[in-house]
C-alpha cells in the first residue's frame, strides 16, 4: 500500500488506474482506524477495483472549544491496518495541502437547514466543515464511489443532499455501524474512554433499542419516547444532549404513519461526545 501526502501524487496514481479503465472508491476518515473503518474500506472494495482511504483530521469541523488537538492521531498504526486490509492508497494530506489559503479564507460548502439541527445545534459550523472538506476530497480524488459510516447518520443525509444539489458525479454508499459486544458503537473517540466508561456508554445503544421496541409495539408518542430514552442514558451517568425520532429519509419530523424512522442520540461522558442511531422499519 502506498502512503501519499500530496494532491498531485494521489491524482497521478488515480489517473494511472483510470487510463486502464479501472474504477476507484474513496473512504474519507479522520484516522485512528478501528474495525468500523476497516469494514467501510472492505465494503468500498466491493464497489471498485481500487480503494483510497483518506486520513485527515479536518480542523474546520471542530469548534474552538472542541477536541481537535486531543483527537487521536495514529498514522503509523492506521497505515499498517489499511495495508493488512489490502487497500491501495492511504492519502494523508497536511492541513496546508487541503486548505492552501488558510482555514478562514477558503471556500465553504454549506447545506442549509439540517446542518443547524441535532448535532449541528450543539456544534455550530461542524457540518459546514464536513461538507467543505468532503467536497474537496471528492474533487481531489474524483472517485466513482465514496463510502461513509451509517453511525454518522446526520452527516450521511447532509452529504447525500450536497452531492445531489451539486450534481457531483459520485455514488455514495453507507456502511453499517460496527459495535462492541456491549452494543457500544465503534468510534475513534472510544479510545479516550476506560473500560468502566465504555460500559456506561453502552447505555446509548440500549436506550435506542428500547425506543425501537416501543415503536415496533405501536407507540407513536415520539416526544415521550425521546424523554424516556434521554432519562435512561442520564441514569447511566452520561449527560444526554438529545434523543430524537426523525424520518429516516431526510431527518424531517415524522408523522404518526411514517414507515421508516431514525432514532438518534448524542451524549457526553466527561469530555467525550458520543453519537449513535438506529433505523426502524415499522411493519404496521
Ligand atoms: O466521518 C468522519 O470521520 C468525518 O466527518 C469525515 C467524513 C472524514 C470528514 O472529515
PDB file of C-alpha atoms and ligand atoms in Angstrom:
ATOM      1  CA  UNK A   1       0.000   0.000   0.000  1.00  0.00           C
ATOM      2  CA  UNK A   2       1.227   3.470  -0.922  1.00  0.00           C
ATOM      3  CA  UNK A   3       1.173   6.296   1.615  1.00  0.00           C
ATOM      4  CA  UNK A   4       0.616   9.560  -0.214  1.00  0.00           C
ATOM      5  CA  UNK A   5       0.597  13.064   1.228  1.00  0.00           C
ATOM      6  CA  UNK A   6       0.256  15.329  -1.808  1.00  0.00           C
ATOM      7  CA  UNK A   7      -2.698  16.055  -4.085  1.00  0.00           C
ATOM      8  CA  UNK A   8      -0.532  15.815  -7.222  1.00  0.00           C
ATOM      9  CA  UNK A   9       0.693  12.364  -6.280  1.00  0.00           C
ATOM     10  CA  UNK A  10      -2.733  10.926  -5.401  1.00  0.00           C
ATOM     11  CA  UNK A  11      -4.171  12.321  -8.634  1.00  0.00           C
ATOM     12  CA  UNK A  12      -1.324  10.768 -10.653  1.00  0.00           C
ATOM     13  CA  UNK A  13      -1.941   7.359  -9.060  1.00  0.00           C
ATOM     14  CA  UNK A  14      -5.691   7.577  -9.697  1.00  0.00           C
ATOM     15  CA  UNK A  15      -5.140   8.722 -13.311  1.00  0.00           C
ATOM     16  CA  UNK A  16      -2.953   5.678 -13.937  1.00  0.00           C
ATOM     17  CA  UNK A  17      -5.813   3.417 -12.820  1.00  0.00           C
ATOM     18  CA  UNK A  18      -8.312   5.372 -14.916  1.00  0.00           C
ATOM     19  CA  UNK A  19      -6.140   5.005 -18.024  1.00  0.00           C
ATOM     20  CA  UNK A  20      -6.596   1.231 -17.919  1.00  0.00           C
ATOM     21  CA  UNK A  21     -10.330   1.579 -17.276  1.00  0.00           C
ATOM     22  CA  UNK A  22     -10.315   0.753 -13.546  1.00  0.00           C
ATOM     23  CA  UNK A  23     -12.784   2.246 -11.063  1.00  0.00           C
ATOM     24  CA  UNK A  24     -11.980   3.984  -7.778  1.00  0.00           C
ATOM     25  CA  UNK A  25     -13.645   4.186  -4.372  1.00  0.00           C
ATOM     26  CA  UNK A  26     -12.826   6.739  -1.691  1.00  0.00           C
ATOM     27  CA  UNK A  27     -13.314   6.219   2.048  1.00  0.00           C
ATOM     28  CA  UNK A  28     -12.866   9.540   3.873  1.00  0.00           C
ATOM     29  CA  UNK A  29     -11.764   9.133   7.526  1.00  0.00           C
ATOM     30  CA  UNK A  30     -10.121  11.105  10.278  1.00  0.00           C
ATOM     31  CA  UNK A  31      -7.851   8.164  11.147  1.00  0.00           C
ATOM     32  CA  UNK A  32      -7.376   6.292  14.425  1.00  0.00           C
ATOM     33  CA  UNK A  33      -8.868   3.473  12.423  1.00  0.00           C
ATOM     34  CA  UNK A  34     -10.914   0.732  14.075  1.00  0.00           C
ATOM     35  CA  UNK A  35     -12.886  -2.261  12.804  1.00  0.00           C
ATOM     36  CA  UNK A  36     -15.721   0.037  11.716  1.00  0.00           C
ATOM     37  CA  UNK A  37     -13.439   1.919   9.313  1.00  0.00           C
ATOM     38  CA  UNK A  38     -11.900  -1.295   8.017  1.00  0.00           C
ATOM     39  CA  UNK A  39     -15.385  -2.660   7.304  1.00  0.00           C
ATOM     40  CA  UNK A  40     -16.116   0.518   5.289  1.00  0.00           C
ATOM     41  CA  UNK A  41     -12.859   0.087   3.365  1.00  0.00           C
ATOM     42  CA  UNK A  42     -13.721  -3.547   2.615  1.00  0.00           C
ATOM     43  CA  UNK A  43     -17.218  -2.521   1.535  1.00  0.00           C
ATOM     44  CA  UNK A  44     -15.623   0.062  -0.789  1.00  0.00           C
ATOM     45  CA  UNK A  45     -13.537  -2.726  -2.353  1.00  0.00           C
ATOM     46  CA  UNK A  46     -16.790  -4.428  -3.390  1.00  0.00           C
ATOM     47  CA  UNK A  47     -17.732  -1.369  -5.450  1.00  0.00           C
ATOM     48  CA  UNK A  48     -14.460  -0.523  -7.213  1.00  0.00           C
ATOM     49  CA  UNK A  49     -11.178  -2.069  -8.302  1.00  0.00           C
ATOM     50  CA  UNK A  50      -9.114   0.345  -6.196  1.00  0.00           C
ATOM     51  CA  UNK A  51      -9.700   1.929  -2.799  1.00  0.00           C
ATOM     52  CA  UNK A  52      -8.206   5.172  -1.499  1.00  0.00           C
ATOM     53  CA  UNK A  53      -8.658   5.741   2.237  1.00  0.00           C
ATOM     54  CA  UNK A  54      -8.077   9.345   3.249  1.00  0.00           C
ATOM     55  CA  UNK A  55      -6.854  10.098   6.759  1.00  0.00           C
ATOM     56  CA  UNK A  56      -7.256  13.771   7.583  1.00  0.00           C
ATOM     57  CA  UNK A  57      -8.218  15.285  10.929  1.00  0.00           C
ATOM     58  CA  UNK A  58     -10.173  18.180   9.479  1.00  0.00           C
ATOM     59  CA  UNK A  59      -9.746  21.331  11.593  1.00  0.00           C
ATOM     60  CA  UNK A  60     -12.735  23.148  10.081  1.00  0.00           C
ATOM     61  CA  UNK A  61     -15.248  20.686  11.521  1.00  0.00           C
ATOM     62  CA  UNK A  62     -14.093  21.255  15.109  1.00  0.00           C
ATOM     63  CA  UNK A  63     -15.382  24.193  17.153  1.00  0.00           C
ATOM     64  CA  UNK A  64     -12.951  26.410  19.115  1.00  0.00           C
ATOM     65  CA  UNK A  65     -13.592  24.519  22.377  1.00  0.00           C
ATOM     66  CA  UNK A  66     -13.687  21.055  20.840  1.00  0.00           C
ATOM     67  CA  UNK A  67     -11.151  18.247  20.818  1.00  0.00           C
ATOM     68  CA  UNK A  68      -9.187  18.981  17.604  1.00  0.00           C
ATOM     69  CA  UNK A  69      -5.838  18.902  19.440  1.00  0.00           C
ATOM     70  CA  UNK A  70      -6.780  15.874  21.557  1.00  0.00           C
ATOM     71  CA  UNK A  71      -8.254  13.942  18.609  1.00  0.00           C
ATOM     72  CA  UNK A  72      -6.283  10.666  18.474  1.00  0.00           C
ATOM     73  CA  UNK A  73      -3.712  10.607  15.645  1.00  0.00           C
ATOM     74  CA  UNK A  74      -2.207   7.188  14.924  1.00  0.00           C
ATOM     75  CA  UNK A  75      -0.933   7.374  11.344  1.00  0.00           C
ATOM     76  CA  UNK A  76       1.625   4.534  11.517  1.00  0.00           C
ATOM     77  CA  UNK A  77      -0.903   2.105  13.041  1.00  0.00           C
ATOM     78  CA  UNK A  78      -3.541   3.257  10.520  1.00  0.00           C
ATOM     79  CA  UNK A  79      -1.153   2.515   7.642  1.00  0.00           C
ATOM     80  CA  UNK A  80      -0.479  -0.984   8.990  1.00  0.00           C
ATOM     81  CA  UNK A  81      -4.202  -1.735   9.306  1.00  0.00           C
ATOM     82  CA  UNK A  82      -5.004  -0.489   5.793  1.00  0.00           C
ATOM     83  CA  UNK A  83      -2.112  -2.390   4.295  1.00  0.00           C
ATOM     84  CA  UNK A  84      -3.261  -5.561   6.091  1.00  0.00           C
ATOM     85  CA  UNK A  85      -6.795  -4.999   4.750  1.00  0.00           C
ATOM     86  CA  UNK A  86      -5.411  -4.867   1.197  1.00  0.00           C
ATOM     87  CA  UNK A  87      -6.091  -1.195   0.462  1.00  0.00           C
ATOM     88  CA  UNK A  88      -4.259   0.566  -2.384  1.00  0.00           C
ATOM     89  CA  UNK A  89      -3.570   4.058  -1.068  1.00  0.00           C
ATOM     90  CA  UNK A  90      -3.662   5.880   2.262  1.00  0.00           C
ATOM     91  CA  UNK A  91      -3.969   9.562   1.399  1.00  0.00           C
ATOM     92  CA  UNK A  92      -2.887  11.597   4.434  1.00  0.00           C
ATOM     93  CA  UNK A  93      -2.533  15.240   3.376  1.00  0.00           C
ATOM     94  CA  UNK A  94      -1.412  18.123   5.599  1.00  0.00           C
ATOM     95  CA  UNK A  95      -3.771  20.938   6.589  1.00  0.00           C
ATOM     96  CA  UNK A  96      -1.834  23.233   4.213  1.00  0.00           C
ATOM     97  CA  UNK A  97      -2.370  20.834   1.325  1.00  0.00           C
ATOM     98  CA  UNK A  98      -6.156  20.813   1.799  1.00  0.00           C
ATOM     99  CA  UNK A  99      -6.539  24.476   2.803  1.00  0.00           C
ATOM    100  CA  UNK A 100      -3.714  26.275   0.937  1.00  0.00           C
ATOM    101  CA  UNK A 101      -5.248  29.710   1.515  1.00  0.00           C
ATOM    102  CA  UNK A 102      -5.710  29.169   5.254  1.00  0.00           C
ATOM    103  CA  UNK A 103      -8.620  27.966   7.336  1.00  0.00           C
ATOM    104  CA  UNK A 104     -10.589  31.208   7.331  1.00  0.00           C
ATOM    105  CA  UNK A 105     -10.160  32.193   3.689  1.00  0.00           C
ATOM    106  CA  UNK A 106     -11.211  29.047   1.879  1.00  0.00           C
ATOM    107  CA  UNK A 107     -14.494  28.478   0.028  1.00  0.00           C
ATOM    108  CA  UNK A 108     -17.159  26.884   2.198  1.00  0.00           C
ATOM    109  CA  UNK A 109     -19.804  24.426   1.072  1.00  0.00           C
ATOM    110  CA  UNK A 110     -23.000  24.811   3.104  1.00  0.00           C
ATOM    111  CA  UNK A 111     -26.047  22.561   3.243  1.00  0.00           C
ATOM    112  CA  UNK A 112     -28.711  24.749   4.844  1.00  0.00           C
ATOM    113  CA  UNK A 113     -31.389  23.676   7.299  1.00  0.00           C
ATOM    114  CA  UNK A 114     -30.396  20.271   8.556  1.00  0.00           C
ATOM    115  CA  UNK A 115     -26.811  21.388   9.275  1.00  0.00           C
ATOM    116  CA  UNK A 116     -28.085  23.529  12.174  1.00  0.00           C
ATOM    117  CA  UNK A 117     -30.197  20.830  13.845  1.00  0.00           C
ATOM    118  CA  UNK A 118     -29.437  17.844  16.124  1.00  0.00           C
ATOM    119  CA  UNK A 119     -25.615  17.590  16.238  1.00  0.00           C
ATOM    120  CA  UNK A 120     -25.409  20.866  14.312  1.00  0.00           C
ATOM    121  CA  UNK A 121     -27.265  22.713  17.094  1.00  0.00           C
ATOM    122  CA  UNK A 122     -24.622  21.687  19.644  1.00  0.00           C
ATOM    123  CA  UNK A 123     -21.713  22.064  17.213  1.00  0.00           C
ATOM    124  CA  UNK A 124     -22.221  25.275  15.211  1.00  0.00           C
ATOM    125  CA  UNK A 125     -20.245  25.171  11.962  1.00  0.00           C
ATOM    126  CA  UNK A 126     -19.444  21.457  12.295  1.00  0.00           C
ATOM    127  CA  UNK A 127     -21.334  20.312   9.214  1.00  0.00           C
ATOM    128  CA  UNK A 128     -20.062  23.254   7.145  1.00  0.00           C
ATOM    129  CA  UNK A 129     -16.588  21.910   7.936  1.00  0.00           C
ATOM    130  CA  UNK A 130     -17.608  18.366   6.987  1.00  0.00           C
ATOM    131  CA  UNK A 131     -19.205  19.352   3.672  1.00  0.00           C
ATOM    132  CA  UNK A 132     -16.349  21.732   2.847  1.00  0.00           C
ATOM    133  CA  UNK A 133     -13.714  19.027   3.336  1.00  0.00           C
ATOM    134  CA  UNK A 134     -15.656  16.170   1.739  1.00  0.00           C
ATOM    135  CA  UNK A 135     -16.304  18.333  -1.343  1.00  0.00           C
ATOM    136  CA  UNK A 136     -12.535  18.969  -1.573  1.00  0.00           C
ATOM    137  CA  UNK A 137     -11.704  15.266  -1.139  1.00  0.00           C
ATOM    138  CA  UNK A 138     -14.234  14.325  -3.850  1.00  0.00           C
ATOM    139  CA  UNK A 139     -12.731  16.940  -6.169  1.00  0.00           C
ATOM    140  CA  UNK A 140      -9.196  15.718  -5.490  1.00  0.00           C
ATOM    141  CA  UNK A 141      -9.893  12.004  -5.996  1.00  0.00           C
ATOM    142  CA  UNK A 142     -12.932  12.115  -8.342  1.00  0.00           C
ATOM    143  CA  UNK A 143     -13.981   8.637  -7.192  1.00  0.00           C
ATOM    144  CA  UNK A 144     -16.789   6.571  -8.724  1.00  0.00           C
ATOM    145  CA  UNK A 145     -17.989   5.682  -5.230  1.00  0.00           C
ATOM    146  CA  UNK A 146     -17.485   7.194  -1.778  1.00  0.00           C
ATOM    147  CA  UNK A 147     -18.279   5.232   1.378  1.00  0.00           C
ATOM    148  CA  UNK A 148     -19.368   6.682   4.736  1.00  0.00           C
ATOM    149  CA  UNK A 149     -20.492   5.169   8.022  1.00  0.00           C
ATOM    150  CA  UNK A 150     -24.145   4.986   8.956  1.00  0.00           C
ATOM    151  CA  UNK A 151     -23.059   5.782  12.523  1.00  0.00           C
ATOM    152  CA  UNK A 152     -22.846   9.435  11.483  1.00  0.00           C
ATOM    153  CA  UNK A 153     -26.373   9.342  10.101  1.00  0.00           C
ATOM    154  CA  UNK A 154     -26.955  13.099  10.030  1.00  0.00           C
ATOM    155  CA  UNK A 155     -23.642  13.541   8.214  1.00  0.00           C
ATOM    156  CA  UNK A 156     -24.762  10.881   5.720  1.00  0.00           C
ATOM    157  CA  UNK A 157     -28.057  12.660   4.955  1.00  0.00           C
ATOM    158  CA  UNK A 158     -26.290  16.033   4.629  1.00  0.00           C
ATOM    159  CA  UNK A 159     -23.630  14.612   2.295  1.00  0.00           C
ATOM    160  CA  UNK A 160     -26.289  12.943   0.148  1.00  0.00           C
ATOM    161  CA  UNK A 161     -28.024  16.286  -0.228  1.00  0.00           C
ATOM    162  CA  UNK A 162     -24.750  18.051  -1.030  1.00  0.00           C
ATOM    163  CA  UNK A 163     -23.881  15.562  -3.769  1.00  0.00           C
ATOM    164  CA  UNK A 164     -27.400  15.722  -5.240  1.00  0.00           C
ATOM    165  CA  UNK A 165     -27.577  19.545  -5.131  1.00  0.00           C
ATOM    166  CA  UNK A 166     -24.096  19.973  -6.665  1.00  0.00           C
ATOM    167  CA  UNK A 167     -24.710  17.278  -9.338  1.00  0.00           C
ATOM    168  CA  UNK A 168     -21.491  15.575  -8.203  1.00  0.00           C
ATOM    169  CA  UNK A 169     -20.808  12.522 -10.372  1.00  0.00           C
ATOM    170  CA  UNK A 170     -20.214  10.151  -7.460  1.00  0.00           C
ATOM    171  CA  UNK A 171     -22.261   7.357  -5.942  1.00  0.00           C
ATOM    172  CA  UNK A 172     -22.474   7.477  -2.144  1.00  0.00           C
ATOM    173  CA  UNK A 173     -22.688   4.249  -0.165  1.00  0.00           C
ATOM    174  CA  UNK A 174     -23.365   3.892   3.574  1.00  0.00           C
ATOM    175  CA  UNK A 175     -21.816   1.064   5.587  1.00  0.00           C
ATOM    176  CA  UNK A 176     -23.427  -0.402   8.723  1.00  0.00           C
ATOM    177  CA  UNK A 177     -22.304   0.574  12.235  1.00  0.00           C
ATOM    178  CA  UNK A 178     -19.910  -1.866  13.885  1.00  0.00           C
ATOM    179  CA  UNK A 179     -20.447  -2.428  17.608  1.00  0.00           C
ATOM    180  CA  UNK A 180     -18.580  -3.699  20.642  1.00  0.00           C
ATOM    181  CA  UNK A 181     -20.111  -6.768  22.373  1.00  0.00           C
ATOM    182  CA  UNK A 182     -21.883  -4.358  24.746  1.00  0.00           C
ATOM    183  CA  UNK A 183     -23.608  -2.667  21.807  1.00  0.00           C
ATOM    184  CA  UNK A 184     -21.459   0.486  22.020  1.00  0.00           C
ATOM    185  CA  UNK A 185     -20.957   1.856  18.508  1.00  0.00           C
ATOM    186  CA  UNK A 186     -17.306   1.728  17.453  1.00  0.00           C
ATOM    187  CA  UNK A 187     -15.824   5.201  17.306  1.00  0.00           C
ATOM    188  CA  UNK A 188     -12.348   6.696  17.323  1.00  0.00           C
ATOM    189  CA  UNK A 189     -13.362   8.608  20.441  1.00  0.00           C
ATOM    190  CA  UNK A 190     -13.944   5.322  22.342  1.00  0.00           C
ATOM    191  CA  UNK A 191     -10.156   5.140  22.728  1.00  0.00           C
ATOM    192  CA  UNK A 192     -10.489   8.113  25.114  1.00  0.00           C
ATOM    193  CA  UNK A 193     -12.698   6.019  27.466  1.00  0.00           C
ATOM    194  CA  UNK A 194     -11.620   3.448  30.068  1.00  0.00           C
ATOM    195  CA  UNK A 195     -13.430   0.106  30.450  1.00  0.00           C
ATOM    196  CA  UNK A 196     -15.900   1.339  33.088  1.00  0.00           C
ATOM    197  CA  UNK A 197     -16.772   4.355  30.938  1.00  0.00           C
ATOM    198  CA  UNK A 198     -17.301   2.143  27.901  1.00  0.00           C
ATOM    199  CA  UNK A 199     -19.787   0.070  29.899  1.00  0.00           C
ATOM    200  CA  UNK A 200     -21.705   3.220  30.817  1.00  0.00           C
ATOM    201  CA  UNK A 201     -21.564   4.453  27.210  1.00  0.00           C
ATOM    202  CA  UNK A 202     -23.326   1.274  26.054  1.00  0.00           C
ATOM    203  CA  UNK A 203     -26.473   2.797  27.622  1.00  0.00           C
ATOM    204  CA  UNK A 204     -26.832   4.950  24.485  1.00  0.00           C
ATOM    205  CA  UNK A 205     -27.440   1.910  22.297  1.00  0.00           C
ATOM    206  CA  UNK A 206     -29.670   0.194  24.872  1.00  0.00           C
ATOM    207  CA  UNK A 207     -31.783   3.382  25.049  1.00  0.00           C
ATOM    208  CA  UNK A 208     -32.103   3.446  21.245  1.00  0.00           C
ATOM    209  CA  UNK A 209     -33.056  -0.232  21.131  1.00  0.00           C
ATOM    210  CA  UNK A 210     -35.627   0.431  23.860  1.00  0.00           C
ATOM    211  CA  UNK A 211     -37.220   3.127  21.669  1.00  0.00           C
ATOM    212  CA  UNK A 212     -37.177   0.789  18.681  1.00  0.00           C
ATOM    213  CA  UNK A 213     -39.013  -1.882  20.675  1.00  0.00           C
ATOM    214  CA  UNK A 214     -41.639   0.616  21.838  1.00  0.00           C
ATOM    215  CA  UNK A 215     -42.151   1.855  18.259  1.00  0.00           C
ATOM    216  CA  UNK A 216     -42.499  -1.716  16.999  1.00  0.00           C
ATOM    217  CA  UNK A 217     -45.046  -2.305  19.788  1.00  0.00           C
ATOM    218  CA  UNK A 218     -47.131   0.524  18.325  1.00  0.00           C
ATOM    219  CA  UNK A 219     -46.269   3.602  20.407  1.00  0.00           C
ATOM    220  CA  UNK A 220     -46.151   6.875  18.462  1.00  0.00           C
ATOM    221  CA  UNK A 221     -45.851   9.379  21.337  1.00  0.00           C
ATOM    222  CA  UNK A 222     -42.472  10.432  19.985  1.00  0.00           C
ATOM    223  CA  UNK A 223     -41.715  13.233  22.468  1.00  0.00           C
ATOM    224  CA  UNK A 224     -42.396  10.978  25.461  1.00  0.00           C
ATOM    225  CA  UNK A 225     -40.300   8.157  23.994  1.00  0.00           C
ATOM    226  CA  UNK A 226     -37.434  10.626  23.445  1.00  0.00           C
ATOM    227  CA  UNK A 227     -37.668  11.809  27.074  1.00  0.00           C
ATOM    228  CA  UNK A 228     -37.686   8.263  28.436  1.00  0.00           C
ATOM    229  CA  UNK A 229     -34.609   7.318  26.392  1.00  0.00           C
ATOM    230  CA  UNK A 230     -32.789  10.515  27.433  1.00  0.00           C
ATOM    231  CA  UNK A 231     -33.530   9.579  31.065  1.00  0.00           C
ATOM    232  CA  UNK A 232     -32.157   6.045  30.552  1.00  0.00           C
ATOM    233  CA  UNK A 233     -28.864   7.481  29.253  1.00  0.00           C
ATOM    234  CA  UNK A 234     -28.723  10.043  32.099  1.00  0.00           C
ATOM    235  CA  UNK A 235     -29.332   7.313  34.687  1.00  0.00           C
ATOM    236  CA  UNK A 236     -26.204   5.544  33.426  1.00  0.00           C
ATOM    237  CA  UNK A 237     -24.173   8.664  34.284  1.00  0.00           C
ATOM    238  CA  UNK A 238     -23.958  10.430  30.907  1.00  0.00           C
ATOM    239  CA  UNK A 239     -25.107  13.893  30.019  1.00  0.00           C
ATOM    240  CA  UNK A 240     -27.735  13.422  27.314  1.00  0.00           C
ATOM    241  CA  UNK A 241     -27.553  16.079  24.583  1.00  0.00           C
ATOM    242  CA  UNK A 242     -30.529  14.834  22.602  1.00  0.00           C
ATOM    243  CA  UNK A 243     -32.574  11.810  21.663  1.00  0.00           C
ATOM    244  CA  UNK A 244     -34.602  12.418  18.503  1.00  0.00           C
ATOM    245  CA  UNK A 245     -37.012  10.349  16.467  1.00  0.00           C
ATOM    246  CA  UNK A 246     -36.979  11.534  12.857  1.00  0.00           C
ATOM    247  CA  UNK A 247     -37.890  10.411   9.341  1.00  0.00           C
ATOM    248  CA  UNK A 248     -35.006   8.268   8.048  1.00  0.00           C
ATOM    249  CA  UNK A 249     -35.359   9.661   4.541  1.00  0.00           C
ATOM    250  CA  UNK A 250     -34.313  13.238   5.324  1.00  0.00           C
ATOM    251  CA  UNK A 251     -34.385  13.584   9.143  1.00  0.00           C
ATOM    252  CA  UNK A 252     -37.571  15.657   8.920  1.00  0.00           C
ATOM    253  CA  UNK A 253     -40.199  15.485  11.667  1.00  0.00           C
ATOM    254  CA  UNK A 254     -42.141  12.199  11.431  1.00  0.00           C
ATOM    255  CA  UNK A 255     -45.896  11.777  11.159  1.00  0.00           C
ATOM    256  CA  UNK A 256     -47.726   9.038  13.069  1.00  0.00           C
ATOM    257  CA  UNK A 257     -47.716   6.837   9.928  1.00  0.00           C
ATOM    258  CA  UNK A 258     -44.105   7.431   8.793  1.00  0.00           C
ATOM    259  CA  UNK A 259     -42.871   3.909   7.946  1.00  0.00           C
ATOM    260  CA  UNK A 260     -39.098   4.374   8.301  1.00  0.00           C
ATOM    261  CA  UNK A 261     -37.731   6.181  11.316  1.00  0.00           C
ATOM    262  CA  UNK A 262     -34.299   7.028  12.670  1.00  0.00           C
ATOM    263  CA  UNK A 263     -33.724   7.222  16.381  1.00  0.00           C
ATOM    264  CA  UNK A 264     -30.637   9.330  17.028  1.00  0.00           C
ATOM    265  CA  UNK A 265     -28.800  10.252  20.212  1.00  0.00           C
ATOM    266  CA  UNK A 266     -25.832  12.295  21.365  1.00  0.00           C
ATOM    267  CA  UNK A 267     -24.441  12.235  24.893  1.00  0.00           C
ATOM    268  CA  UNK A 268     -21.323  13.266  26.749  1.00  0.00           C
ATOM    269  CA  UNK A 269     -19.285  11.223  29.157  1.00  0.00           C
ATOM    270  CA  UNK A 270     -16.838  13.591  30.819  1.00  0.00           C
ATOM    271  CA  UNK A 271     -15.330  15.435  27.855  1.00  0.00           C
ATOM    272  CA  UNK A 272     -16.064  12.729  25.285  1.00  0.00           C
ATOM    273  CA  UNK A 273     -19.022  13.289  22.966  1.00  0.00           C
ATOM    274  CA  UNK A 274     -20.641  10.109  21.619  1.00  0.00           C
ATOM    275  CA  UNK A 275     -23.343   9.655  18.973  1.00  0.00           C
ATOM    276  CA  UNK A 276     -25.344   6.695  17.745  1.00  0.00           C
ATOM    277  CA  UNK A 277     -28.541   5.888  15.854  1.00  0.00           C
ATOM    278  CA  UNK A 278     -30.770   3.015  14.819  1.00  0.00           C
ATOM    279  CA  UNK A 279     -33.018   2.753  11.783  1.00  0.00           C
ATOM    280  CA  UNK A 280     -36.502   1.401  12.448  1.00  0.00           C
ATOM    281  CA  UNK A 281     -38.638  -0.154   9.707  1.00  0.00           C
ATOM    282  CA  UNK A 282     -42.174  -0.320  11.028  1.00  0.00           C
ATOM    283  CA  UNK A 283     -44.177  -3.325   9.998  1.00  0.00           C
ATOM    284  CA  UNK A 284     -47.551  -1.810  10.974  1.00  0.00           C
TER     285      UNK A 284
HETATM  286  O1  LIG B   1     -16.916  10.947   9.464  1.00  0.00           O
HETATM  287  C1  LIG B   1     -15.772  11.439   9.546  1.00  0.00           C
HETATM  288  O2  LIG B   1     -14.812  10.810  10.015  1.00  0.00           O
HETATM  289  C2  LIG B   1     -15.528  12.849   9.043  1.00  0.00           C
HETATM  290  O3  LIG B   1     -16.583  13.689   9.349  1.00  0.00           O
HETATM  291  C3  LIG B   1     -15.203  12.901   7.534  1.00  0.00           C
HETATM  292  C4  LIG B   1     -16.375  12.426   6.675  1.00  0.00           C
HETATM  293  C5  LIG B   1     -13.983  12.049   7.249  1.00  0.00           C
HETATM  294  C6  LIG B   1     -14.887  14.342   7.111  1.00  0.00           C
HETATM  295  O4  LIG B   1     -13.782  14.847   7.798  1.00  0.00           O
END
